Amino acid sequence: MAALTRLLLVGPPGVGKGTQAKRIADSLRVPHISTGDILRDAVKRATPVGLKAKEFMDSGGLVPDEVMIGIIEERFAAGDCAKGYILDGFPRTTPQAEALERLLERLKLPIEAAIQLDCSDAVVVERITGRRSCSNKACQATYHVEFLPPKNAGKCDRCSSPLEQRTDDALDAVKKRLEKFHRETSRILPYYEARKLLLVVDGKGTPDQVFAGIRRIAGF
Ligand code: AMP
């Protein structure tokens, strides 16, 4: 089987979509499209989209569909996805999935697989609330206070910048993000299942184990 290269990842917050998407992008040499990263960058730069998105993000809510669909249309207009892409964090609602399908049909780059990373709420809560990242944007190293601690508490091993916690990684926001996932995002699973595009990978193991599962299922 030829490797699948037009992919999206679906799973609860903290399951490791970002980590796995980066690895997939490196292996397949395709762009990693993370709507969370695009939004965080817009917030930092205080663009009109960033200003609109900030309060939804900080509280663990979802940014409105029309804003997100605009962002994704603009991203695909860059024209670098002919050999494939890995979508991380989009779509998160059924209207987003429908808009994406129409857009990719128009571009003749339809999704080949929606990969679900499956994991229990208890495991993702433990992972997310301990998550820390380097505050230096050029570095972006990530840590976990228990599973992957830095050598000096609160400081990046690579560049010594202070580590920070994402505002939406605090426990209350994490609970709300999980609730959103179960109430809204999980509805896109039957959407892709009905189109015979859904592939399920166990998201519980180490990053290496999960990546091996993805490679097996996507044939690369
Ligand atoms: P992530 O880094 O994917 O966990 O995204 C961080 C936050 O950005 C989410 O909790 C949402 O507030 C917002 N966000 C990212 N992608 C989307 C999307 N497709 N739809 C709505 N909100 C989104």
PDB file of N, CA, C and O in Angstrom, residues 99-149:
ATOM      1  N   ALA A  99     -17.032  21.920   6.080  1.00  0.00           N
ATOM      2  CA  ALA A  99     -16.358  22.985   5.329  1.00  0.00           C
ATOM      3  C   ALA A  99     -15.013  22.493   4.802  1.00  0.00           C
ATOM      4  O   ALA A  99     -14.615  22.794   3.674  1.00  0.00           O
ATOM      5  N   LEU A 100     -14.313  21.710   5.615  1.00  0.00           N
ATOM      6  CA  LEU A 100     -13.014  21.169   5.197  1.00  0.00           C
ATOM      7  C   LEU A 100     -13.187  20.243   3.996  1.00  0.00           C
ATOM      8  O   LEU A 100     -12.404  20.291   3.042  1.00  0.00           O
ATOM      9  N   GLU A 101     -14.212  19.410   4.046  1.00  0.00           N
ATOM     10  CA  GLU A 101     -14.442  18.479   2.936  1.00  0.00           C
ATOM     11  C   GLU A 101     -14.661  19.246   1.634  1.00  0.00           C
ATOM     12  O   GLU A 101     -14.080  18.903   0.593  1.00  0.00           O
ATOM     13  N   ARG A 102     -15.470  20.306   1.713  1.00  0.00           N
ATOM     14  CA  ARG A 102     -15.734  21.113   0.498  1.00  0.00           C
ATOM     15  C   ARG A 102     -14.458  21.786  -0.006  1.00  0.00           C
ATOM     16  O   ARG A 102     -14.150  21.760  -1.190  1.00  0.00           O
ATOM     17  N   LEU A 103     -13.688  22.348   0.927  1.00  0.00           N
ATOM     18  CA  LEU A 103     -12.442  23.040   0.544  1.00  0.00           C
ATOM     19  C   LEU A 103     -11.477  22.064  -0.135  1.00  0.00           C
ATOM     20  O   LEU A 103     -10.906  22.354  -1.195  1.00  0.00           O
ATOM     21  N   LEU A 104     -11.291  20.878   0.481  1.00  0.00           N
ATOM     22  CA  LEU A 104     -10.294  19.942  -0.041  1.00  0.00           C
ATOM     23  C   LEU A 104     -10.748  19.292  -1.345  1.00  0.00           C
ATOM     24  O   LEU A 104      -9.926  18.895  -2.169  1.00  0.00           O
ATOM     25  N   GLU A 105     -12.057  19.211  -1.519  1.00  0.00           N
ATOM     26  CA  GLU A 105     -12.588  18.719  -2.792  1.00  0.00           C
ATOM     27  C   GLU A 105     -12.240  19.715  -3.902  1.00  0.00           C
ATOM     28  O   GLU A 105     -11.782  19.337  -4.984  1.00  0.00           O
ATOM     29  N   ARG A 106     -12.443  20.990  -3.573  1.00  0.00           N
ATOM     30  CA  ARG A 106     -12.141  22.046  -4.531  1.00  0.00           C
ATOM     31  C   ARG A 106     -10.659  22.044  -4.894  1.00  0.00           C
ATOM     32  O   ARG A 106     -10.270  22.221  -6.033  1.00  0.00           O
ATOM     33  N   LEU A 107      -9.805  21.785  -3.906  1.00  0.00           N
ATOM     34  CA  LEU A 107      -8.352  21.801  -4.145  1.00  0.00           C
ATOM     35  C   LEU A 107      -7.848  20.466  -4.701  1.00  0.00           C
ATOM     36  O   LEU A 107      -6.666  20.317  -4.982  1.00  0.00           O
ATOM     37  N   LYS A 108      -8.758  19.486  -4.790  1.00  0.00           N
ATOM     38  CA  LYS A 108      -8.406  18.124  -5.225  1.00  0.00           C
ATOM     39  C   LYS A 108      -7.347  17.493  -4.310  1.00  0.00           C
ATOM     40  O   LYS A 108      -6.407  16.815  -4.773  1.00  0.00           O
ATOM     41  N   LEU A 109      -7.488  17.746  -3.028  1.00  0.00           N
ATOM     42  CA  LEU A 109      -6.566  17.167  -2.034  1.00  0.00           C
ATOM     43  C   LEU A 109      -7.363  16.531  -0.892  1.00  0.00           C
ATOM     44  O   LEU A 109      -7.169  16.889   0.283  1.00  0.00           O
ATOM     45  N   PRO A 110      -8.268  15.569  -1.220  1.00  0.00           N
ATOM     46  CA  PRO A 110      -9.125  15.051  -0.151  1.00  0.00           C
ATOM     47  C   PRO A 110      -8.344  14.287   0.912  1.00  0.00           C
ATOM     48  O   PRO A 110      -7.281  13.716   0.638  1.00  0.00           O
ATOM     49  N   ILE A 111      -8.889  14.291   2.119  1.00  0.00           N
ATOM     50  CA  ILE A 111      -8.339  13.513   3.231  1.00  0.00           C
ATOM     51  C   ILE A 111      -8.245  12.034   2.842  1.00  0.00           C
ATOM     52  O   ILE A 111      -9.156  11.498   2.222  1.00  0.00           O
ATOM     53  N   GLU A 112      -7.127  11.382   3.204  1.00  0.00           N
ATOM     54  CA  GLU A 112      -7.023   9.929   2.978  1.00  0.00           C
ATOM     55  C   GLU A 112      -7.301   9.147   4.249  1.00  0.00           C
ATOM     56  O   GLU A 112      -7.689   7.985   4.203  1.00  0.00           O
ATOM     57  N   ALA A 113      -7.051   9.752   5.404  1.00  0.00           N
ATOM     58  CA  ALA A 113      -7.376   9.066   6.666  1.00  0.00           C
ATOM     59  C   ALA A 113      -7.521  10.070   7.796  1.00  0.00           C
ATOM     60  O   ALA A 113      -6.776  11.048   7.875  1.00  0.00           O
ATOM     61  N   ALA A 114      -8.519   9.811   8.649  1.00  0.00           N
ATOM     62  CA  ALA A 114      -8.659  10.549   9.910  1.00  0.00           C
ATOM     63  C   ALA A 114      -8.184   9.589  10.995  1.00  0.00           C
ATOM     64  O   ALA A 114      -8.777   8.527  11.199  1.00  0.00           O
ATOM     65  N   ILE A 115      -7.067   9.933  11.623  1.00  0.00           N
ATOM     66  CA  ILE A 115      -6.482   9.026  12.611  1.00  0.00           C
ATOM     67  C   ILE A 115      -6.929   9.450  14.010  1.00  0.00           C
ATOM     68  O   ILE A 115      -6.628  10.559  14.452  1.00  0.00           O
ATOM     69  N   GLN A 116      -7.674   8.564  14.659  1.00  0.00           N
ATOM     70  CA  GLN A 116      -8.134   8.852  16.018  1.00  0.00           C
ATOM     71  C   GLN A 116      -7.103   8.341  17.020  1.00  0.00           C
ATOM     72  O   GLN A 116      -6.738   7.165  17.001  1.00  0.00           O
ATOM     73  N   LEU A 117      -6.603   9.231  17.895  1.00  0.00           N
ATOM     74  CA  LEU A 117      -5.730   8.809  18.995  1.00  0.00           C
ATOM     75  C   LEU A 117      -6.619   8.632  20.216  1.00  0.00           C
ATOM     76  O   LEU A 117      -7.214   9.580  20.720  1.00  0.00           O
ATOM     77  N   ASP A 118      -6.714   7.395  20.662  1.00  0.00           N
ATOM     78  CA  ASP A 118      -7.691   7.024  21.683  1.00  0.00           C
ATOM     79  C   ASP A 118      -7.039   6.948  23.063  1.00  0.00           C
ATOM     80  O   ASP A 118      -5.976   6.342  23.206  1.00  0.00           O
ATOM     81  N   CYS A 119      -7.654   7.585  24.073  1.00  0.00           N
ATOM     82  CA  CYS A 119      -7.042   7.614  25.404  1.00  0.00           C
ATOM     83  C   CYS A 119      -8.086   8.022  26.450  1.00  0.00           C
ATOM     84  O   CYS A 119      -9.003   8.788  26.130  1.00  0.00           O
ATOM     85  N   SER A 120      -7.953   7.524  27.688  1.00  0.00           N
ATOM     86  CA  SER A 120      -8.944   7.861  28.718  1.00  0.00           C
ATOM     87  C   SER A 120      -8.740   9.271  29.246  1.00  0.00           C
ATOM     88  O   SER A 120      -7.639   9.828  29.182  1.00  0.00           O
ATOM     89  N   ASP A 121      -9.807   9.850  29.836  1.00  0.00           N
ATOM     90  CA  ASP A 121      -9.716  11.205  30.398  1.00  0.00           C
ATOM     91  C   ASP A 121      -8.680  11.271  31.514  1.00  0.00           C
ATOM     92  O   ASP A 121      -7.941  12.252  31.618  1.00  0.00           O
ATOM     93  N   ALA A 122      -8.626  10.245  32.364  1.00  0.00           N
ATOM     94  CA  ALA A 122      -7.715  10.296  33.521  1.00  0.00           C
ATOM     95  C   ALA A 122      -6.266  10.447  33.045  1.00  0.00           C
ATOM     96  O   ALA A 122      -5.496  11.240  33.589  1.00  0.00           O
ATOM     97  N   VAL A 123      -5.896   9.705  32.022  1.00  0.00           N
ATOM     98  CA  VAL A 123      -4.517   9.770  31.518  1.00  0.00           C
ATOM     99  C   VAL A 123      -4.224  11.144  30.918  1.00  0.00           C
ATOM    100  O   VAL A 123      -3.179  11.737  31.187  1.00  0.00           O
ATOM    101  N   VAL A 124      -5.161  11.697  30.144  1.00  0.00           N
ATOM    102  CA  VAL A 124      -4.849  12.990  29.515  1.00  0.00           C
ATOM    103  C   VAL A 124      -4.807  14.120  30.547  1.00  0.00           C
ATOM    104  O   VAL A 124      -3.991  15.032  30.431  1.00  0.00           O
ATOM    105  N   VAL A 125      -5.624  14.042  31.599  1.00  0.00           N
ATOM    106  CA  VAL A 125      -5.577  15.091  32.633  1.00  0.00           C
ATOM    107  C   VAL A 125      -4.199  15.089  33.292  1.00  0.00           C
ATOM    108  O   VAL A 125      -3.577  16.140  33.497  1.00  0.00           O
ATOM    109  N   GLU A 126      -3.688  13.904  33.599  1.00  0.00           N
ATOM    110  CA  GLU A 126      -2.366  13.804  34.225  1.00  0.00           C
ATOM    111  C   GLU A 126      -1.286  14.368  33.290  1.00  0.00           C
ATOM    112  O   GLU A 126      -0.392  15.099  33.718  1.00  0.00           O
ATOM    113  N   ARG A 127      -1.414  14.049  32.008  1.00  0.00           N
ATOM    114  CA  ARG A 127      -0.411  14.540  31.057  1.00  0.00           C
ATOM    115  C   ARG A 127      -0.472  16.048  30.913  1.00  0.00           C
ATOM    116  O   ARG A 127       0.555  16.718  30.909  1.00  0.00           O
ATOM    117  N   ILE A 128      -1.682  16.608  30.763  1.00  0.00           N
ATOM    118  CA  ILE A 128      -1.784  18.035  30.438  1.00  0.00           C
ATOM    119  C   ILE A 128      -1.415  18.919  31.606  1.00  0.00           C
ATOM    120  O   ILE A 128      -0.735  19.930  31.427  1.00  0.00           O
ATOM    121  N   THR A 129      -1.871  18.582  32.816  1.00  0.00           N
ATOM    122  CA  THR A 129      -1.655  19.524  33.915  1.00  0.00           C
ATOM    123  C   THR A 129      -0.175  19.592  34.296  1.00  0.00           C
ATOM    124  O   THR A 129       0.252  20.553  34.924  1.00  0.00           O
ATOM    125  N   GLY A 130       0.626  18.574  33.902  1.00  0.00           N
ATOM    126  CA  GLY A 130       2.063  18.617  34.183  1.00  0.00           C
ATOM    127  C   GLY A 130       2.879  19.173  33.035  1.00  0.00           C
ATOM    128  O   GLY A 130       4.099  19.268  33.093  1.00  0.00           O
ATOM    129  N   ARG A 131       2.193  19.540  31.943  1.00  0.00           N
ATOM    130  CA  ARG A 131       2.890  19.962  30.735  1.00  0.00           C
ATOM    131  C   ARG A 131       3.481  21.364  30.908  1.00  0.00           C
ATOM    132  O   ARG A 131       2.826  22.263  31.431  1.00  0.00           O
ATOM    133  N   ARG A 132       4.715  21.553  30.466  1.00  0.00           N
ATOM    134  CA  ARG A 132       5.358  22.879  30.490  1.00  0.00           C
ATOM    135  C   ARG A 132       6.089  23.049  29.163  1.00  0.00           C
ATOM    136  O   ARG A 132       6.543  22.058  28.584  1.00  0.00           O
ATOM    137  N   SER A 133       6.208  24.320  28.717  1.00  0.00           N
ATOM    138  CA  SER A 133       6.984  24.524  27.493  1.00  0.00           C
ATOM    139  C   SER A 133       7.900  25.725  27.648  1.00  0.00           C
ATOM    140  O   SER A 133       7.658  26.602  28.480  1.00  0.00           O
ATOM    141  N   CYS A 134       8.938  25.739  26.853  1.00  0.00           N
ATOM    142  CA  CYS A 134       9.910  26.830  26.898  1.00  0.00           C
ATOM    143  C   CYS A 134       9.241  28.108  26.407  1.00  0.00           C
ATOM    144  O   CYS A 134       8.527  28.087  25.406  1.00  0.00           O
ATOM    145  N   SER A 135       9.476  29.209  27.110  1.00  0.00           N
ATOM    146  CA  SER A 135       8.818  30.470  26.745  1.00  0.00           C
ATOM    147  C   SER A 135       9.488  31.132  25.542  1.00  0.00           C
ATOM    148  O   SER A 135       8.946  32.068  24.970  1.00  0.00           O
ATOM    149  N   ASN A 136      10.649  30.621  25.150  1.00  0.00           N
ATOM    150  CA  ASN A 136      11.357  31.168  23.991  1.00  0.00           C
ATOM    151  C   ASN A 136      10.781  30.554  22.714  1.00  0.00           C
ATOM    152  O   ASN A 136      10.912  29.345  22.490  1.00  0.00           O
ATOM    153  N   LYS A 137      10.120  31.381  21.903  1.00  0.00           N
ATOM    154  CA  LYS A 137       9.387  30.865  20.753  1.00  0.00           C
ATOM    155  C   LYS A 137      10.297  30.145  19.755  1.00  0.00           C
ATOM    156  O   LYS A 137       9.888  29.195  19.085  1.00  0.00           O
ATOM    157  N   ALA A 138      11.559  30.586  19.695  1.00  0.00           N
ATOM    158  CA  ALA A 138      12.480  29.956  18.749  1.00  0.00           C
ATOM    159  C   ALA A 138      12.882  28.558  19.228  1.00  0.00           C
ATOM    160  O   ALA A 138      13.420  27.767  18.452  1.00  0.00           O
ATOM    161  N   CYS A 139      12.632  28.220  20.489  1.00  0.00           N
ATOM    162  CA  CYS A 139      13.057  26.935  21.045  1.00  0.00           C
ATOM    163  C   CYS A 139      11.884  25.953  21.113  1.00  0.00           C
ATOM    164  O   CYS A 139      11.900  24.891  20.507  1.00  0.00           O
ATOM    165  N   GLN A 140      10.857  26.335  21.871  1.00  0.00           N
ATOM    166  CA  GLN A 140       9.633  25.537  21.953  1.00  0.00           C
ATOM    167  C   GLN A 140       9.819  24.121  22.465  1.00  0.00           C
ATOM    168  O   GLN A 140       9.052  23.227  22.129  1.00  0.00           O
ATOM    169  N   ALA A 141      10.890  23.868  23.269  1.00  0.00           N
ATOM    170  CA  ALA A 141      11.048  22.536  23.858  1.00  0.00           C
ATOM    171  C   ALA A 141       9.895  22.304  24.840  1.00  0.00           C
ATOM    172  O   ALA A 141       9.382  23.247  25.440  1.00  0.00           O
ATOM    173  N   THR A 142       9.474  21.043  24.965  1.00  0.00           N
ATOM    174  CA  THR A 142       8.372  20.752  25.889  1.00  0.00           C
ATOM    175  C   THR A 142       8.829  19.780  26.972  1.00  0.00           C
ATOM    176  O   THR A 142       9.716  18.942  26.747  1.00  0.00           O
ATOM    177  N   TYR A 143       8.215  19.889  28.140  1.00  0.00           N
ATOM    178  CA  TYR A 143       8.578  19.093  29.316  1.00  0.00           C
ATOM    179  C   TYR A 143       7.323  18.620  30.027  1.00  0.00           C
ATOM    180  O   TYR A 143       6.210  19.043  29.712  1.00  0.00           O
ATOM    181  N   HIS A 144       7.535  17.720  31.003  1.00  0.00           N
ATOM    182  CA  HIS A 144       6.441  17.337  31.900  1.00  0.00           C
ATOM    183  C   HIS A 144       7.033  17.271  33.298  1.00  0.00           C
ATOM    184  O   HIS A 144       8.101  16.668  33.483  1.00  0.00           O
ATOM    185  N   VAL A 145       6.368  17.903  34.274  1.00  0.00           N
ATOM    186  CA  VAL A 145       6.976  18.014  35.604  1.00  0.00           C
ATOM    187  C   VAL A 145       7.331  16.642  36.191  1.00  0.00           C
ATOM    188  O   VAL A 145       8.299  16.519  36.941  1.00  0.00           O
ATOM    189  N   GLU A 146       6.577  15.627  35.812  1.00  0.00           N
ATOM    190  CA  GLU A 146       6.844  14.302  36.384  1.00  0.00           C
ATOM    191  C   GLU A 146       7.523  13.358  35.383  1.00  0.00           C
ATOM    192  O   GLU A 146       8.499  12.697  35.700  1.00  0.00           O
ATOM    193  N   PHE A 147       6.998  13.317  34.149  1.00  0.00           N
ATOM    194  CA  PHE A 147       7.480  12.306  33.194  1.00  0.00           C
ATOM    195  C   PHE A 147       8.698  12.744  32.391  1.00  0.00           C
ATOM    196  O   PHE A 147       9.446  11.907  31.884  1.00  0.00           O
ATOM    197  N   LEU A 148       8.887  14.079  32.246  1.00  0.00           N
ATOM    198  CA  LEU A 148      10.037  14.563  31.462  1.00  0.00           C
ATOM    199  C   LEU A 148      10.508  15.886  32.067  1.00  0.00           C
ATOM    200  O   LEU A 148      10.384  16.947  31.465  1.00  0.00           O
ATOM    201  N   PRO A 149      11.005  15.856  33.334  1.00  0.00           N
ATOM    202  CA  PRO A 149      11.347  17.113  34.000  1.00  0.00           C
ATOM    203  C   PRO A 149      12.640  17.713  33.443  1.00  0.00           C
ATOM    204  O   PRO A 149      13.524  16.971  33.001  1.00  0.00           O
TER     205      PRO A 149
END
